[in-house]
Amino acid sequence: RYFCACTLSRPASSMESPAIPSSTRVYESAVLNVPADVAWAAISTLDFSHLTPATCTHFELLDGDSTHHVGAAFKLTYQDGIEWTFKVLEVSELHRFITYELVTSSADLTYTSQINTQRVRRVTASNGSFVEWISDFSNDAKADVLLDRKFKIQDAFSQMADSIHV
């Protein structure tokens, strides 16, 4: 094993603001105290105006008859007025997961792409739900974007715990 403590010469501009390598995946999970079928029925609608009403003010299905179909498009409007449009890429009723991609934003973004997957599993000991949320970003997403996403998902889980009922 060798260690080299050498310094590479870089232009002054890159010395001022070095890029911090980071993973481009955000993974968060939570346990909700409702049966998995109930959690899945609510989460798979992707209607965040009901799931996270403090954050999302409006849900609109743009294409398709429901979010349970690959290719369905939907738009979310957030409290700050920003609108994001998503396209459903994959749905599994058997494994209770749904994957959707951000396709447009009314605000400028600092990254090229974002793909989300939400999965619901049954907690056998309590008949509750284990919910996973994965956000995969393109490699141009910076650490601050990922950290912001982490906290927004945690907040979403907190709101879901209050909004999803039997």
mmCIF file of N, CA and C in Angstrom, residues 49-137:
data_model
loop_
_atom_site.group_PDB
_atom_site.id
_atom_site.type_symbol
_atom_site.label_atom_id
_atom_site.label_comp_id
_atom_site.label_asym_id
_atom_site.label_seq_id
_atom_site.Cartn_x
_atom_site.Cartn_y
_atom_site.Cartn_z
ATOM 1 N N SER A 49 -50.808 16.162 -3.501
ATOM 2 C CA SER A 49 -51.636 17.202 -2.886
ATOM 3 C C SER A 49 -52.428 16.619 -1.712
ATOM 4 N N HIS A 50 -52.667 15.299 -1.729
ATOM 5 C CA HIS A 50 -53.305 14.625 -0.591
ATOM 6 C C HIS A 50 -52.276 13.996 0.340
ATOM 7 N N LEU A 51 -51.191 13.478 -0.232
ATOM 8 C CA LEU A 51 -50.169 12.813 0.574
ATOM 9 C C LEU A 51 -49.327 13.802 1.364
ATOM 10 N N THR A 52 -48.980 14.928 0.746
ATOM 11 C CA THR A 52 -48.115 15.941 1.378
ATOM 12 C C THR A 52 -48.719 17.331 1.184
ATOM 13 N N PRO A 53 -49.877 17.584 1.790
ATOM 14 C CA PRO A 53 -50.598 18.836 1.524
ATOM 15 C C PRO A 53 -49.871 20.105 1.970
ATOM 16 N N ALA A 54 -48.932 20.013 2.879
ATOM 17 C CA ALA A 54 -48.185 21.205 3.298
ATOM 18 C C ALA A 54 -47.156 21.617 2.255
ATOM 19 N N THR A 55 -46.842 20.716 1.334
ATOM 20 C CA THR A 55 -45.819 20.963 0.320
ATOM 21 C C THR A 55 -46.414 21.120 -1.079
ATOM 22 N N CYS A 56 -47.348 20.262 -1.415
ATOM 23 C CA CYS A 56 -47.913 20.208 -2.765
ATOM 24 C C CYS A 56 -49.362 20.682 -2.730
ATOM 25 N N THR A 57 -49.689 21.643 -3.574
ATOM 26 C CA THR A 57 -51.038 22.211 -3.557
ATOM 27 C C THR A 57 -51.977 21.636 -4.602
ATOM 28 N N HIS A 58 -51.413 21.050 -5.680
ATOM 29 C CA HIS A 58 -52.287 20.582 -6.762
ATOM 30 C C HIS A 58 -51.659 19.400 -7.495
ATOM 31 N N PHE A 59 -52.505 18.432 -7.824
ATOM 32 C CA PHE A 59 -52.133 17.271 -8.635
ATOM 33 C C PHE A 59 -53.031 17.270 -9.854
ATOM 34 N N GLU A 60 -52.442 17.048 -11.037
ATOM 35 C CA GLU A 60 -53.244 16.976 -12.253
ATOM 36 C C GLU A 60 -52.728 15.834 -13.124
ATOM 37 N N LEU A 61 -53.617 14.909 -13.458
ATOM 38 C CA LEU A 61 -53.276 13.832 -14.380
ATOM 39 C C LEU A 61 -53.382 14.382 -15.792
ATOM 40 N N LEU A 62 -52.282 14.361 -16.524
ATOM 41 C CA LEU A 62 -52.239 14.971 -17.853
ATOM 42 C C LEU A 62 -52.475 13.980 -18.979
ATOM 43 N N ASP A 63 -51.997 12.753 -18.806
ATOM 44 C CA ASP A 63 -52.079 11.753 -19.862
ATOM 45 C C ASP A 63 -52.265 10.388 -19.221
ATOM 46 N N GLY A 64 -53.246 9.647 -19.677
ATOM 47 C CA GLY A 64 -53.539 8.345 -19.102
ATOM 48 C C GLY A 64 -54.752 8.449 -18.203
ATOM 49 N N ASP A 65 -55.310 7.275 -17.838
ATOM 50 C CA ASP A 65 -56.493 7.299 -16.984
ATOM 51 C C ASP A 65 -56.154 7.142 -15.506
ATOM 52 N N SER A 66 -54.922 6.808 -15.198
ATOM 53 C CA SER A 66 -54.451 6.772 -13.808
ATOM 54 C C SER A 66 -52.926 6.673 -13.811
ATOM 55 N N THR A 67 -52.328 6.888 -12.674
ATOM 56 C CA THR A 67 -50.866 6.781 -12.566
ATOM 57 C C THR A 67 -50.413 5.326 -12.521
ATOM 58 N N HIS A 68 -51.339 4.390 -12.541
ATOM 59 C CA HIS A 68 -50.996 2.966 -12.521
ATOM 60 C C HIS A 68 -50.636 2.433 -13.894
ATOM 61 N N HIS A 69 -50.495 3.300 -14.871
ATOM 62 C CA HIS A 69 -50.165 2.872 -16.220
ATOM 63 C C HIS A 69 -48.853 3.505 -16.681
ATOM 64 N N VAL A 70 -47.982 2.677 -17.238
ATOM 65 C CA VAL A 70 -46.725 3.169 -17.784
ATOM 66 C C VAL A 70 -47.035 4.181 -18.883
ATOM 67 N N GLY A 71 -46.356 5.306 -18.833
ATOM 68 C CA GLY A 71 -46.573 6.369 -19.805
ATOM 69 C C GLY A 71 -47.484 7.472 -19.311
ATOM 70 N N ALA A 72 -48.199 7.239 -18.208
ATOM 71 C CA ALA A 72 -49.073 8.279 -17.661
ATOM 72 C C ALA A 72 -48.226 9.492 -17.284
ATOM 73 N N ALA A 73 -48.775 10.662 -17.518
ATOM 74 C CA ALA A 73 -48.082 11.903 -17.163
ATOM 75 C C ALA A 73 -48.925 12.660 -16.148
ATOM 76 N N PHE A 74 -48.248 13.290 -15.191
ATOM 77 C CA PHE A 74 -48.958 14.073 -14.193
ATOM 78 C C PHE A 74 -48.130 15.284 -13.800
ATOM 79 N N LYS A 75 -48.836 16.302 -13.318
ATOM 80 C CA LYS A 75 -48.177 17.544 -12.925
ATOM 81 C C LYS A 75 -48.466 17.824 -11.458
ATOM 82 N N LEU A 76 -47.422 18.239 -10.744
ATOM 83 C CA LEU A 76 -47.557 18.659 -9.352
ATOM 84 C C LEU A 76 -47.247 20.141 -9.261
ATOM 85 N N THR A 77 -48.063 20.865 -8.506
ATOM 86 C CA THR A 77 -47.809 22.270 -8.225
ATOM 87 C C THR A 77 -47.486 22.385 -6.748
ATOM 88 N N TYR A 78 -46.373 23.021 -6.450
ATOM 89 C CA TYR A 78 -45.904 23.134 -5.073
ATOM 90 C C TYR A 78 -46.304 24.468 -4.461
ATOM 91 N N GLN A 79 -46.140 24.582 -3.152
ATOM 92 C CA GLN A 79 -46.526 25.792 -2.407
ATOM 93 C C GLN A 79 -45.923 27.056 -2.992
ATOM 94 N N ASP A 80 -44.707 26.975 -3.520
ATOM 95 C CA ASP A 80 -44.034 28.159 -4.065
ATOM 96 C C ASP A 80 -44.446 28.465 -5.504
ATOM 97 N N GLY A 81 -45.410 27.693 -6.049
ATOM 98 C CA GLY A 81 -45.906 27.924 -7.398
ATOM 99 C C GLY A 81 -45.159 27.171 -8.487
ATOM 100 N N ILE A 82 -44.064 26.534 -8.144
ATOM 101 C CA ILE A 82 -43.295 25.776 -9.128
ATOM 102 C C ILE A 82 -44.075 24.529 -9.528
ATOM 103 N N GLU A 83 -44.057 24.233 -10.821
ATOM 104 C CA GLU A 83 -44.742 23.060 -11.354
ATOM 105 C C GLU A 83 -43.732 22.079 -11.930
ATOM 106 N N TRP A 84 -43.898 20.817 -11.570
ATOM 107 C CA TRP A 84 -43.079 19.750 -12.117
ATOM 108 C C TRP A 84 -44.000 18.764 -12.812
ATOM 109 N N THR A 85 -43.583 18.305 -13.998
ATOM 110 C CA THR A 85 -44.336 17.289 -14.730
ATOM 111 C C THR A 85 -43.519 16.001 -14.745
ATOM 112 N N PHE A 86 -44.191 14.899 -14.473
ATOM 113 C CA PHE A 86 -43.556 13.589 -14.388
ATOM 114 C C PHE A 86 -44.193 12.618 -15.367
ATOM 115 N N LYS A 87 -43.447 11.572 -15.705
ATOM 116 C CA LYS A 87 -43.944 10.480 -16.528
ATOM 117 C C LYS A 87 -43.703 9.171 -15.786
ATOM 118 N N VAL A 88 -44.711 8.329 -15.704
ATOM 119 C CA VAL A 88 -44.593 7.030 -15.036
ATOM 120 C C VAL A 88 -43.822 6.086 -15.950
ATOM 121 N N LEU A 89 -42.765 5.486 -15.409
ATOM 122 C CA LEU A 89 -41.908 4.582 -16.182
ATOM 123 C C LEU A 89 -42.171 3.106 -15.899
ATOM 124 N N GLU A 90 -42.571 2.790 -14.666
ATOM 125 C CA GLU A 90 -42.729 1.387 -14.285
ATOM 126 C C GLU A 90 -43.668 1.298 -13.084
ATOM 127 N N VAL A 91 -44.528 0.285 -13.104
ATOM 128 C CA VAL A 91 -45.453 0.050 -12.000
ATOM 129 C C VAL A 91 -45.517 -1.454 -11.753
ATOM 130 N N SER A 92 -45.439 -1.851 -10.484
ATOM 131 C CA SER A 92 -45.625 -3.255 -10.142
ATOM 132 C C SER A 92 -46.611 -3.356 -8.986
ATOM 133 N N GLU A 93 -47.773 -3.909 -9.274
ATOM 134 C CA GLU A 93 -48.756 -4.165 -8.222
ATOM 135 C C GLU A 93 -48.278 -5.325 -7.339
ATOM 136 N N LEU A 94 -47.625 -6.305 -7.946
ATOM 137 C CA LEU A 94 -47.134 -7.464 -7.207
ATOM 138 C C LEU A 94 -46.091 -7.065 -6.163
ATOM 139 N N HIS A 95 -45.132 -6.243 -6.580
ATOM 140 C CA HIS A 95 -44.045 -5.849 -5.681
ATOM 141 C C HIS A 95 -44.258 -4.474 -5.062
ATOM 142 N N ARG A 96 -45.389 -3.874 -5.345
ATOM 143 C CA ARG A 96 -45.800 -2.577 -4.803
ATOM 144 C C ARG A 96 -44.725 -1.503 -4.961
ATOM 145 N N PHE A 97 -44.354 -1.215 -6.206
ATOM 146 C CA PHE A 97 -43.464 -0.080 -6.438
ATOM 147 C C PHE A 97 -43.886 0.657 -7.695
ATOM 148 N N ILE A 98 -43.524 1.941 -7.720
ATOM 149 C CA ILE A 98 -43.823 2.785 -8.863
ATOM 150 C C ILE A 98 -42.615 3.679 -9.119
ATOM 151 N N THR A 99 -42.251 3.811 -10.386
ATOM 152 C CA THR A 99 -41.095 4.615 -10.781
ATOM 153 C C THR A 99 -41.562 5.679 -11.759
ATOM 154 N N TYR A 100 -41.116 6.902 -11.524
ATOM 155 C CA TYR A 100 -41.523 8.016 -12.368
ATOM 156 C C TYR A 100 -40.369 8.996 -12.540
ATOM 157 N N GLU A 101 -40.371 9.672 -13.693
ATOM 158 C CA GLU A 101 -39.262 10.541 -14.076
ATOM 159 C C GLU A 101 -39.741 11.987 -14.209
ATOM 160 N N LEU A 102 -38.938 12.912 -13.717
ATOM 161 C CA LEU A 102 -39.211 14.326 -13.903
ATOM 162 C C LEU A 102 -38.907 14.682 -15.357
ATOM 163 N N VAL A 103 -39.910 15.227 -16.073
ATOM 164 C CA VAL A 103 -39.694 15.554 -17.485
ATOM 165 C C VAL A 103 -39.649 17.051 -17.747
ATOM 166 N N THR A 104 -40.362 17.857 -16.968
ATOM 167 C CA THR A 104 -40.278 19.315 -17.113
ATOM 168 C C THR A 104 -40.437 19.983 -15.756
ATOM 169 N N SER A 105 -39.880 21.176 -15.671
ATOM 170 C CA SER A 105 -39.999 21.999 -14.472
ATOM 171 C C SER A 105 -40.207 23.442 -14.898
ATOM 172 N N SER A 106 -41.076 24.149 -14.188
ATOM 173 C CA SER A 106 -41.288 25.562 -14.499
ATOM 174 C C SER A 106 -40.142 26.421 -13.977
ATOM 175 N N ALA A 107 -39.306 25.855 -13.131
ATOM 176 C CA ALA A 107 -38.133 26.561 -12.600
ATOM 177 C C ALA A 107 -36.874 25.938 -13.190
ATOM 178 N N ASP A 108 -35.824 26.723 -13.284
ATOM 179 C CA ASP A 108 -34.547 26.193 -13.759
ATOM 180 C C ASP A 108 -34.000 25.195 -12.740
ATOM 181 N N LEU A 109 -33.457 24.100 -13.239
ATOM 182 C CA LEU A 109 -32.850 23.082 -12.386
ATOM 183 C C LEU A 109 -31.352 23.053 -12.636
ATOM 184 N N THR A 110 -30.611 22.612 -11.646
ATOM 185 C CA THR A 110 -29.145 22.550 -11.773
ATOM 186 C C THR A 110 -28.666 21.146 -12.115
ATOM 187 N N TYR A 111 -29.584 20.281 -12.514
ATOM 188 C CA TYR A 111 -29.239 18.913 -12.902
ATOM 189 C C TYR A 111 -30.080 18.527 -14.109
ATOM 190 N N THR A 112 -29.673 17.461 -14.774
ATOM 191 C CA THR A 112 -30.306 17.053 -16.018
ATOM 192 C C THR A 112 -31.501 16.136 -15.827
ATOM 193 N N SER A 113 -31.428 15.224 -14.855
ATOM 194 C CA SER A 113 -32.545 14.287 -14.696
ATOM 195 C C SER A 113 -32.712 13.830 -13.252
ATOM 196 N N GLN A 114 -33.960 13.379 -12.985
ATOM 197 C CA GLN A 114 -34.322 12.847 -11.673
ATOM 198 C C GLN A 114 -35.347 11.743 -11.897
ATOM 199 N N ILE A 115 -35.055 10.561 -11.347
ATOM 200 C CA ILE A 115 -35.977 9.429 -11.425
ATOM 201 C C ILE A 115 -36.252 8.959 -10.000
ATOM 202 N N ASN A 116 -37.530 8.803 -9.677
ATOM 203 C CA ASN A 116 -37.941 8.410 -8.330
ATOM 204 C C ASN A 116 -38.604 7.046 -8.351
ATOM 205 N N THR A 117 -38.345 6.272 -7.300
ATOM 206 C CA THR A 117 -39.042 5.011 -7.092
ATOM 207 C C THR A 117 -39.554 4.983 -5.664
ATOM 208 N N GLN A 118 -40.823 4.645 -5.522
ATOM 209 C CA GLN A 118 -41.396 4.451 -4.195
ATOM 210 C C GLN A 118 -41.880 3.014 -4.102
ATOM 211 N N ARG A 119 -41.536 2.384 -2.985
ATOM 212 C CA ARG A 119 -41.878 0.973 -2.780
ATOM 213 C C ARG A 119 -42.518 0.830 -1.402
ATOM 214 N N VAL A 120 -43.537 -0.011 -1.332
ATOM 215 C CA VAL A 120 -44.217 -0.284 -0.065
ATOM 216 C C VAL A 120 -44.092 -1.773 0.226
ATOM 217 N N ARG A 121 -43.632 -2.089 1.430
ATOM 218 C CA ARG A 121 -43.531 -3.485 1.865
ATOM 219 C C ARG A 121 -44.312 -3.646 3.166
ATOM 220 N N ARG A 122 -44.778 -4.837 3.407
ATOM 221 C CA ARG A 122 -45.525 -5.135 4.632
ATOM 222 C C ARG A 122 -44.561 -5.401 5.779
ATOM 223 N N VAL A 123 -44.836 -4.779 6.916
ATOM 224 C CA VAL A 123 -44.106 -5.087 8.141
ATOM 225 C C VAL A 123 -44.912 -6.194 8.820
ATOM 226 N N THR A 124 -44.371 -7.399 8.849
ATOM 227 C CA THR A 124 -45.141 -8.553 9.314
ATOM 228 C C THR A 124 -45.415 -8.523 10.810
ATOM 229 N N ALA A 125 -44.511 -7.970 11.600
ATOM 230 C CA ALA A 125 -44.681 -7.966 13.052
ATOM 231 C C ALA A 125 -45.830 -7.060 13.501
ATOM 232 N N SER A 126 -46.075 -5.979 12.753
ATOM 233 C CA SER A 126 -47.081 -5.005 13.191
ATOM 234 C C SER A 126 -48.213 -4.788 12.190
ATOM 235 N N ASN A 127 -48.105 -5.421 11.009
ATOM 236 C CA ASN A 127 -49.026 -5.186 9.905
ATOM 237 C C ASN A 127 -48.984 -3.727 9.441
ATOM 238 N N GLY A 128 -47.849 -3.080 9.663
ATOM 239 C CA GLY A 128 -47.638 -1.723 9.182
ATOM 240 C C GLY A 128 -47.009 -1.761 7.793
ATOM 241 N N SER A 129 -46.467 -0.623 7.391
ATOM 242 C CA SER A 129 -45.861 -0.500 6.061
ATOM 243 C C SER A 129 -44.447 0.032 6.165
ATOM 244 N N PHE A 130 -43.543 -0.600 5.445
ATOM 245 C CA PHE A 130 -42.177 -0.110 5.302
ATOM 246 C C PHE A 130 -42.123 0.548 3.930
ATOM 247 N N VAL A 131 -41.894 1.847 3.906
ATOM 248 C CA VAL A 131 -41.931 2.602 2.658
ATOM 249 C C VAL A 131 -40.522 3.082 2.319
ATOM 250 N N GLU A 132 -40.114 2.824 1.079
ATOM 251 C CA GLU A 132 -38.808 3.270 0.592
ATOM 252 C C GLU A 132 -39.022 4.290 -0.515
ATOM 253 N N TRP A 133 -38.140 5.280 -0.542
ATOM 254 C CA TRP A 133 -38.188 6.300 -1.593
ATOM 255 C C TRP A 133 -36.762 6.498 -2.075
ATOM 256 N N ILE A 134 -36.556 6.228 -3.348
ATOM 257 C CA ILE A 134 -35.235 6.388 -3.955
ATOM 258 C C ILE A 134 -35.333 7.462 -5.023
ATOM 259 N N SER A 135 -34.436 8.434 -4.962
ATOM 260 C CA SER A 135 -34.335 9.449 -6.008
ATOM 261 C C SER A 135 -32.959 9.323 -6.639
ATOM 262 N N ASP A 136 -32.931 9.005 -7.914
ATOM 263 C CA ASP A 136 -31.681 8.919 -8.669
ATOM 264 C C ASP A 136 -31.562 10.154 -9.551
ATOM 265 N N PHE A 137 -30.426 10.835 -9.440
ATOM 266 C CA PHE A 137 -30.161 12.045 -10.203
ATOM 267 C C PHE A 137 -29.068 11.792 -11.227
#
